[in-house]
């Protein structure tokens, strides 16, 4: 997929004309949770792909840790 700009939840909210608070409500609602979860999955996939690019890996790693509960593991397997 080719992106005009990197996909973000904030960017998606802007395009939809909703606040992050409204986004959180949609994510929590049974009726809209699945589509919101899919949008998050697309953004997470984009960020994962950025980990392969040394020029954007640090930012992608931060975003994954801050927004997608990613954690780094030490060599002994501890978080």
PDB file of N, CA and C in Angstrom:
ATOM      1  N   UNK A   1       0.842  -1.178   0.000  1.00  0.00           N
ATOM      2  CA  UNK A   1       0.000   0.000   0.000  1.00  0.00           C
ATOM      3  C   UNK A   1       0.881   1.232   0.000  1.00  0.00           C
ATOM      4  N   UNK A   2       0.518   2.188  -0.810  1.00  0.00           N
ATOM      5  CA  UNK A   2       1.229   3.457  -0.858  1.00  0.00           C
ATOM      6  C   UNK A   2       0.403   4.514  -0.125  1.00  0.00           C
ATOM      7  N   UNK A   3       1.046   5.259   0.760  1.00  0.00           N
ATOM      8  CA  UNK A   3       0.349   6.252   1.570  1.00  0.00           C
ATOM      9  C   UNK A   3       0.777   7.653   1.169  1.00  0.00           C
ATOM     10  N   UNK A   4      -0.174   8.579   1.070  1.00  0.00           N
ATOM     11  CA  UNK A   4       0.139   9.989   0.834  1.00  0.00           C
ATOM     12  C   UNK A   4       0.807  10.551   2.084  1.00  0.00           C
ATOM     13  N   UNK A   5       0.272  10.194   3.237  1.00  0.00           N
ATOM     14  CA  UNK A   5       0.887  10.516   4.515  1.00  0.00           C
ATOM     15  C   UNK A   5       0.708   9.291   5.415  1.00  0.00           C
ATOM     16  N   UNK A   6       1.560   9.144   6.414  1.00  0.00           N
ATOM     17  CA  UNK A   6       1.458   7.963   7.269  1.00  0.00           C
ATOM     18  C   UNK A   6       0.085   7.884   7.954  1.00  0.00           C
ATOM     19  N   UNK A   7      -0.505   6.693   8.018  1.00  0.00           N
ATOM     20  CA  UNK A   7      -1.808   6.560   8.658  1.00  0.00           C
ATOM     21  C   UNK A   7      -1.678   6.661  10.179  1.00  0.00           C
ATOM     22  N   UNK A   8      -2.563   7.431  10.776  1.00  0.00           N
ATOM     23  CA  UNK A   8      -2.599   7.583  12.227  1.00  0.00           C
ATOM     24  C   UNK A   8      -4.051   7.660  12.677  1.00  0.00           C
ATOM     25  N   UNK A   9      -4.289   7.354  13.943  1.00  0.00           N
ATOM     26  CA  UNK A   9      -5.636   7.488  14.485  1.00  0.00           C
ATOM     27  C   UNK A   9      -6.033   8.959  14.475  1.00  0.00           C
ATOM     28  N   UNK A  10      -5.122   9.844  14.845  1.00  0.00           N
ATOM     29  CA  UNK A  10      -5.413  11.275  14.847  1.00  0.00           C
ATOM     30  C   UNK A  10      -5.767  11.757  13.446  1.00  0.00           C
ATOM     31  N   UNK A  11      -5.019  11.294  12.449  1.00  0.00           N
ATOM     32  CA  UNK A  11      -5.322  11.661  11.070  1.00  0.00           C
ATOM     33  C   UNK A  11      -6.671  11.133  10.621  1.00  0.00           C
ATOM     34  N   UNK A  12      -6.977   9.898  10.996  1.00  0.00           N
ATOM     35  CA  UNK A  12      -8.270   9.311  10.664  1.00  0.00           C
ATOM     36  C   UNK A  12      -9.395  10.111  11.310  1.00  0.00           C
ATOM     37  N   UNK A  13      -9.222  10.448  12.579  1.00  0.00           N
ATOM     38  CA  UNK A  13     -10.246  11.246  13.264  1.00  0.00           C
ATOM     39  C   UNK A  13     -10.454  12.588  12.567  1.00  0.00           C
ATOM     40  N   UNK A  14      -9.361  13.203  12.149  1.00  0.00           N
ATOM     41  CA  UNK A  14      -9.471  14.478  11.428  1.00  0.00           C
ATOM     42  C   UNK A  14     -10.258  14.333  10.142  1.00  0.00           C
ATOM     43  N   UNK A  15      -9.968  13.286   9.378  1.00  0.00           N
ATOM     44  CA  UNK A  15     -10.691  13.052   8.117  1.00  0.00           C
ATOM     45  C   UNK A  15     -12.168  12.750   8.359  1.00  0.00           C
ATOM     46  N   UNK A  16     -12.470  12.083   9.477  1.00  0.00           N
ATOM     47  CA  UNK A  16     -13.857  11.755   9.801  1.00  0.00           C
ATOM     48  C   UNK A  16     -14.579  12.908  10.496  1.00  0.00           C
ATOM     49  N   UNK A  17     -13.819  13.915  10.925  1.00  0.00           N
ATOM     50  CA  UNK A  17     -14.418  15.053  11.621  1.00  0.00           C
ATOM     51  C   UNK A  17     -14.879  14.699  13.033  1.00  0.00           C
ATOM     52  N   UNK A  18     -14.131  13.801  13.685  1.00  0.00           N
ATOM     53  CA  UNK A  18     -14.470  13.413  15.052  1.00  0.00           C
ATOM     54  C   UNK A  18     -13.267  13.645  15.964  1.00  0.00           C
ATOM     55  N   UNK A  19     -13.525  13.701  17.259  1.00  0.00           N
ATOM     56  CA  UNK A  19     -12.451  13.871  18.231  1.00  0.00           C
ATOM     57  C   UNK A  19     -11.885  12.510  18.626  1.00  0.00           C
ATOM     58  N   UNK A  20     -10.748  12.526  19.282  1.00  0.00           N
ATOM     59  CA  UNK A  20     -10.183  11.282  19.807  1.00  0.00           C
ATOM     60  C   UNK A  20     -11.111  10.688  20.860  1.00  0.00           C
ATOM     61  N   UNK A  21     -11.808  11.550  21.591  1.00  0.00           N
ATOM     62  CA  UNK A  21     -12.761  11.077  22.601  1.00  0.00           C
ATOM     63  C   UNK A  21     -13.899  10.302  21.922  1.00  0.00           C
ATOM     64  N   UNK A  22     -14.394  10.833  20.814  1.00  0.00           N
ATOM     65  CA  UNK A  22     -15.436  10.138  20.063  1.00  0.00           C
ATOM     66  C   UNK A  22     -14.899   8.829  19.519  1.00  0.00           C
ATOM     67  N   UNK A  23     -13.669   8.839  19.022  1.00  0.00           N
ATOM     68  CA  UNK A  23     -13.026   7.612  18.535  1.00  0.00           C
ATOM     69  C   UNK A  23     -13.019   6.555  19.627  1.00  0.00           C
ATOM     70  N   UNK A  24     -12.638   6.949  20.841  1.00  0.00           N
ATOM     71  CA  UNK A  24     -12.598   6.012  21.962  1.00  0.00           C
ATOM     72  C   UNK A  24     -13.973   5.435  22.249  1.00  0.00           C
ATOM     73  N   UNK A  25     -14.996   6.258  22.129  1.00  0.00           N
ATOM     74  CA  UNK A  25     -16.368   5.777  22.336  1.00  0.00           C
ATOM     75  C   UNK A  25     -16.749   4.779  21.248  1.00  0.00           C
ATOM     76  N   UNK A  26     -16.372   5.071  19.993  1.00  0.00           N
ATOM     77  CA  UNK A  26     -16.655   4.143  18.891  1.00  0.00           C
ATOM     78  C   UNK A  26     -15.930   2.815  19.109  1.00  0.00           C
ATOM     79  N   UNK A  27     -14.684   2.893  19.574  1.00  0.00           N
ATOM     80  CA  UNK A  27     -13.892   1.690  19.802  1.00  0.00           C
ATOM     81  C   UNK A  27     -14.510   0.828  20.900  1.00  0.00           C
ATOM     82  N   UNK A  28     -15.125   1.468  21.874  1.00  0.00           N
ATOM     83  CA  UNK A  28     -15.729   0.738  22.999  1.00  0.00           C
ATOM     84  C   UNK A  28     -17.136   0.211  22.688  1.00  0.00           C
ATOM     85  N   UNK A  29     -17.798   0.785  21.685  1.00  0.00           N
ATOM     86  CA  UNK A  29     -19.182   0.401  21.381  1.00  0.00           C
ATOM     87  C   UNK A  29     -19.226  -0.898  20.580  1.00  0.00           C
ATOM     88  N   UNK A  30     -20.141  -1.764  20.944  1.00  0.00           N
ATOM     89  CA  UNK A  30     -20.282  -3.040  20.240  1.00  0.00           C
ATOM     90  C   UNK A  30     -20.543  -2.853  18.747  1.00  0.00           C
ATOM     91  N   UNK A  31     -21.330  -1.851  18.391  1.00  0.00           N
ATOM     92  CA  UNK A  31     -21.736  -1.650  16.989  1.00  0.00           C
ATOM     93  C   UNK A  31     -20.585  -1.204  16.089  1.00  0.00           C
ATOM     94  N   UNK A  32     -19.597  -0.523  16.652  1.00  0.00           N
ATOM     95  CA  UNK A  32     -18.521   0.047  15.829  1.00  0.00           C
ATOM     96  C   UNK A  32     -17.131  -0.492  16.178  1.00  0.00           C
ATOM     97  N   UNK A  33     -17.062  -1.344  17.183  1.00  0.00           N
ATOM     98  CA  UNK A  33     -15.757  -1.835  17.629  1.00  0.00           C
ATOM     99  C   UNK A  33     -14.979  -2.549  16.519  1.00  0.00           C
ATOM    100  N   UNK A  34     -15.636  -3.418  15.770  1.00  0.00           N
ATOM    101  CA  UNK A  34     -14.926  -4.217  14.765  1.00  0.00           C
ATOM    102  C   UNK A  34     -14.266  -3.357  13.699  1.00  0.00           C
ATOM    103  N   UNK A  35     -14.978  -2.352  13.195  1.00  0.00           N
ATOM    104  CA  UNK A  35     -14.394  -1.501  12.138  1.00  0.00           C
ATOM    105  C   UNK A  35     -13.280  -0.624  12.705  1.00  0.00           C
ATOM    106  N   UNK A  36     -13.421  -0.164  13.943  1.00  0.00           N
ATOM    107  CA  UNK A  36     -12.360   0.617  14.574  1.00  0.00           C
ATOM    108  C   UNK A  36     -11.137  -0.254  14.821  1.00  0.00           C
ATOM    109  N   UNK A  37     -11.365  -1.482  15.240  1.00  0.00           N
ATOM    110  CA  UNK A  37     -10.273  -2.413  15.469  1.00  0.00           C
ATOM    111  C   UNK A  37      -9.527  -2.709  14.169  1.00  0.00           C
ATOM    112  N   UNK A  38     -10.259  -2.809  13.084  1.00  0.00           N
ATOM    113  CA  UNK A  38      -9.629  -3.034  11.775  1.00  0.00           C
ATOM    114  C   UNK A  38      -8.765  -1.833  11.383  1.00  0.00           C
ATOM    115  N   UNK A  39      -9.250  -0.632  11.627  1.00  0.00           N
ATOM    116  CA  UNK A  39      -8.464   0.573  11.327  1.00  0.00           C
ATOM    117  C   UNK A  39      -7.179   0.575  12.150  1.00  0.00           C
ATOM    118  N   UNK A  40      -7.274   0.230  13.425  1.00  0.00           N
ATOM    119  CA  UNK A  40      -6.083   0.143  14.267  1.00  0.00           C
ATOM    120  C   UNK A  40      -5.118  -0.902  13.739  1.00  0.00           C
ATOM    121  N   UNK A  41      -5.632  -2.028  13.251  1.00  0.00           N
ATOM    122  CA  UNK A  41      -4.785  -3.086  12.709  1.00  0.00           C
ATOM    123  C   UNK A  41      -4.012  -2.603  11.480  1.00  0.00           C
ATOM    124  N   UNK A  42      -4.677  -1.845  10.621  1.00  0.00           N
ATOM    125  CA  UNK A  42      -4.014  -1.311   9.429  1.00  0.00           C
ATOM    126  C   UNK A  42      -2.877  -0.372   9.830  1.00  0.00           C
ATOM    127  N   UNK A  43      -3.131   0.478  10.812  1.00  0.00           N
ATOM    128  CA  UNK A  43      -2.098   1.417  11.265  1.00  0.00           C
ATOM    129  C   UNK A  43      -0.957   0.667  11.949  1.00  0.00           C
ATOM    130  N   UNK A  44      -1.280  -0.339  12.755  1.00  0.00           N
ATOM    131  CA  UNK A  44      -0.249  -1.136  13.408  1.00  0.00           C
ATOM    132  C   UNK A  44       0.620  -1.855  12.378  1.00  0.00           C
ATOM    133  N   UNK A  45       0.003  -2.375  11.332  1.00  0.00           N
ATOM    134  CA  UNK A  45       0.753  -3.039  10.257  1.00  0.00           C
ATOM    135  C   UNK A  45       1.696  -2.053   9.584  1.00  0.00           C
ATOM    136  N   UNK A  46       1.212  -0.859   9.304  1.00  0.00           N
ATOM    137  CA  UNK A  46       2.063   0.182   8.714  1.00  0.00           C
ATOM    138  C   UNK A  46       3.289   0.424   9.606  1.00  0.00           C
ATOM    139  N   UNK A  47       3.043   0.578  10.918  1.00  0.00           N
ATOM    140  CA  UNK A  47       4.144   0.839  11.845  1.00  0.00           C
ATOM    141  C   UNK A  47       5.120  -0.326  11.900  1.00  0.00           C
ATOM    142  N   UNK A  48       4.611  -1.540  11.880  1.00  0.00           N
ATOM    143  CA  UNK A  48       5.488  -2.713  11.861  1.00  0.00           C
ATOM    144  C   UNK A  48       6.403  -2.675  10.644  1.00  0.00           C
ATOM    145  N   UNK A  49       5.851  -2.327   9.512  1.00  0.00           N
ATOM    146  CA  UNK A  49       6.644  -2.249   8.284  1.00  0.00           C
ATOM    147  C   UNK A  49       7.715  -1.173   8.397  1.00  0.00           C
ATOM    148  N   UNK A  50       7.445  -0.100   9.131  1.00  0.00           N
ATOM    149  CA  UNK A  50       8.401   0.987   9.305  1.00  0.00           C
ATOM    150  C   UNK A  50       9.593   0.545  10.146  1.00  0.00           C
ATOM    151  N   UNK A  51       9.410  -0.497  10.957  1.00  0.00           N
ATOM    152  CA  UNK A  51      10.523  -0.994  11.764  1.00  0.00           C
ATOM    153  C   UNK A  51      11.672  -1.487  10.894  1.00  0.00           C
ATOM    154  N   UNK A  52      11.374  -1.865   9.666  1.00  0.00           N
ATOM    155  CA  UNK A  52      12.394  -2.342   8.737  1.00  0.00           C
ATOM    156  C   UNK A  52      13.227  -1.210   8.156  1.00  0.00           C
ATOM    157  N   UNK A  53      12.740   0.019   8.260  1.00  0.00           N
ATOM    158  CA  UNK A  53      13.416   1.195   7.699  1.00  0.00           C
ATOM    159  C   UNK A  53      14.209   1.886   8.802  1.00  0.00           C
ATOM    160  N   UNK A  54      15.530   1.865   8.697  1.00  0.00           N
ATOM    161  CA  UNK A  54      16.360   2.427   9.767  1.00  0.00           C
ATOM    162  C   UNK A  54      16.094   3.908   9.999  1.00  0.00           C
ATOM    163  N   UNK A  55      15.581   4.615   9.002  1.00  0.00           N
ATOM    164  CA  UNK A  55      15.311   6.040   9.159  1.00  0.00           C
ATOM    165  C   UNK A  55      14.034   6.331   9.937  1.00  0.00           C
ATOM    166  N   UNK A  56      13.135   5.364  10.058  1.00  0.00           N
ATOM    167  CA  UNK A  56      11.888   5.617  10.777  1.00  0.00           C
ATOM    168  C   UNK A  56      11.600   4.586  11.858  1.00  0.00           C
ATOM    169  N   UNK A  57      12.556   3.710  12.118  1.00  0.00           N
ATOM    170  CA  UNK A  57      12.333   2.621  13.074  1.00  0.00           C
ATOM    171  C   UNK A  57      12.093   3.138  14.493  1.00  0.00           C
ATOM    172  N   UNK A  58      12.836   4.141  14.927  1.00  0.00           N
ATOM    173  CA  UNK A  58      12.686   4.621  16.310  1.00  0.00           C
ATOM    174  C   UNK A  58      11.298   5.209  16.541  1.00  0.00           C
ATOM    175  N   UNK A  59      10.810   5.995  15.611  1.00  0.00           N
ATOM    176  CA  UNK A  59       9.474   6.573  15.748  1.00  0.00           C
ATOM    177  C   UNK A  59       8.393   5.510  15.705  1.00  0.00           C
ATOM    178  N   UNK A  60       8.556   4.542  14.834  1.00  0.00           N
ATOM    179  CA  UNK A  60       7.587   3.450  14.742  1.00  0.00           C
ATOM    180  C   UNK A  60       7.592   2.628  16.023  1.00  0.00           C
ATOM    181  N   UNK A  61       8.773   2.365  16.558  1.00  0.00           N
ATOM    182  CA  UNK A  61       8.882   1.594  17.798  1.00  0.00           C
ATOM    183  C   UNK A  61       8.182   2.337  18.933  1.00  0.00           C
ATOM    184  N   UNK A  62       8.403   3.638  19.031  1.00  0.00           N
ATOM    185  CA  UNK A  62       7.736   4.435  20.063  1.00  0.00           C
ATOM    186  C   UNK A  62       6.220   4.366  19.916  1.00  0.00           C
ATOM    187  N   UNK A  63       5.725   4.556  18.710  1.00  0.00           N
ATOM    188  CA  UNK A  63       4.277   4.536  18.473  1.00  0.00           C
ATOM    189  C   UNK A  63       3.674   3.182  18.811  1.00  0.00           C
ATOM    190  N   UNK A  64       4.359   2.108  18.462  1.00  0.00           N
ATOM    191  CA  UNK A  64       3.862   0.769  18.771  1.00  0.00           C
ATOM    192  C   UNK A  64       3.833   0.539  20.281  1.00  0.00           C
ATOM    193  N   UNK A  65       4.861   0.985  20.973  1.00  0.00           N
ATOM    194  CA  UNK A  65       4.897   0.803  22.420  1.00  0.00           C
ATOM    195  C   UNK A  65       3.850   1.670  23.113  1.00  0.00           C
ATOM    196  N   UNK A  66       3.677   2.896  22.654  1.00  0.00           N
ATOM    197  CA  UNK A  66       2.760   3.833  23.308  1.00  0.00           C
ATOM    198  C   UNK A  66       1.294   3.540  22.999  1.00  0.00           C
ATOM    199  N   UNK A  67       1.011   3.070  21.798  1.00  0.00           N
ATOM    200  CA  UNK A  67      -0.380   2.957  21.370  1.00  0.00           C
ATOM    201  C   UNK A  67      -0.891   1.537  21.146  1.00  0.00           C
ATOM    202  N   UNK A  68       0.021   0.577  21.054  1.00  0.00           N
ATOM    203  CA  UNK A  68      -0.394  -0.784  20.719  1.00  0.00           C
ATOM    204  C   UNK A  68       0.120  -1.814  21.723  1.00  0.00           C
ATOM    205  N   UNK A  69       0.530  -1.350  22.889  1.00  0.00           N
ATOM    206  CA  UNK A  69       0.985  -2.221  23.977  1.00  0.00           C
ATOM    207  C   UNK A  69       2.151  -3.130  23.606  1.00  0.00           C
ATOM    208  N   UNK A  70       2.961  -2.691  22.664  1.00  0.00           N
ATOM    209  CA  UNK A  70       4.152  -3.456  22.331  1.00  0.00           C
ATOM    210  C   UNK A  70       5.174  -3.244  23.437  1.00  0.00           C
ATOM    211  N   UNK A  71       5.920  -4.271  23.748  1.00  0.00           N
ATOM    212  CA  UNK A  71       6.959  -4.192  24.752  1.00  0.00           C
ATOM    213  C   UNK A  71       8.230  -4.825  24.196  1.00  0.00           C
ATOM    214  N   UNK A  72       9.361  -4.301  24.640  1.00  0.00           N
ATOM    215  CA  UNK A  72      10.636  -4.903  24.235  1.00  0.00           C
ATOM    216  C   UNK A  72      11.001  -5.950  25.278  1.00  0.00           C
ATOM    217  N   UNK A  73      11.707  -6.955  24.837  1.00  0.00           N
ATOM    218  CA  UNK A  73      12.139  -8.033  25.718  1.00  0.00           C
ATOM    219  C   UNK A  73      13.645  -8.061  25.768  1.00  0.00           C
ATOM    220  N   UNK A  74      14.155  -8.293  26.973  1.00  0.00           N
ATOM    221  CA  UNK A  74      15.602  -8.468  27.126  1.00  0.00           C
ATOM    222  C   UNK A  74      15.994  -9.822  26.551  1.00  0.00           C
ATOM    223  N   UNK A  75      17.261 -10.047  26.428  1.00  0.00           N
ATOM    224  CA  UNK A  75      17.729 -11.319  25.856  1.00  0.00           C
ATOM    225  C   UNK A  75      17.308 -12.522  26.685  1.00  0.00           C
ATOM    226  N   UNK A  76      17.016 -12.302  27.969  1.00  0.00           N
ATOM    227  CA  UNK A  76      16.574 -13.434  28.802  1.00  0.00           C
ATOM    228  C   UNK A  76      15.062 -13.641  28.746  1.00  0.00           C
ATOM    229  N   UNK A  77      14.371 -12.826  27.943  1.00  0.00           N
ATOM    230  CA  UNK A  77      12.944 -13.017  27.752  1.00  0.00           C
ATOM    231  C   UNK A  77      12.073 -12.175  28.671  1.00  0.00           C
ATOM    232  N   UNK A  78      12.688 -11.378  29.560  1.00  0.00           N
ATOM    233  CA  UNK A  78      11.888 -10.537  30.439  1.00  0.00           C
ATOM    234  C   UNK A  78      11.488  -9.251  29.736  1.00  0.00           C
ATOM    235  N   UNK A  79      10.382  -8.683  30.186  1.00  0.00           N
ATOM    236  CA  UNK A  79       9.890  -7.436  29.585  1.00  0.00           C
ATOM    237  C   UNK A  79      10.576  -6.270  30.221  1.00  0.00           C
TER     238      UNK A  79
END
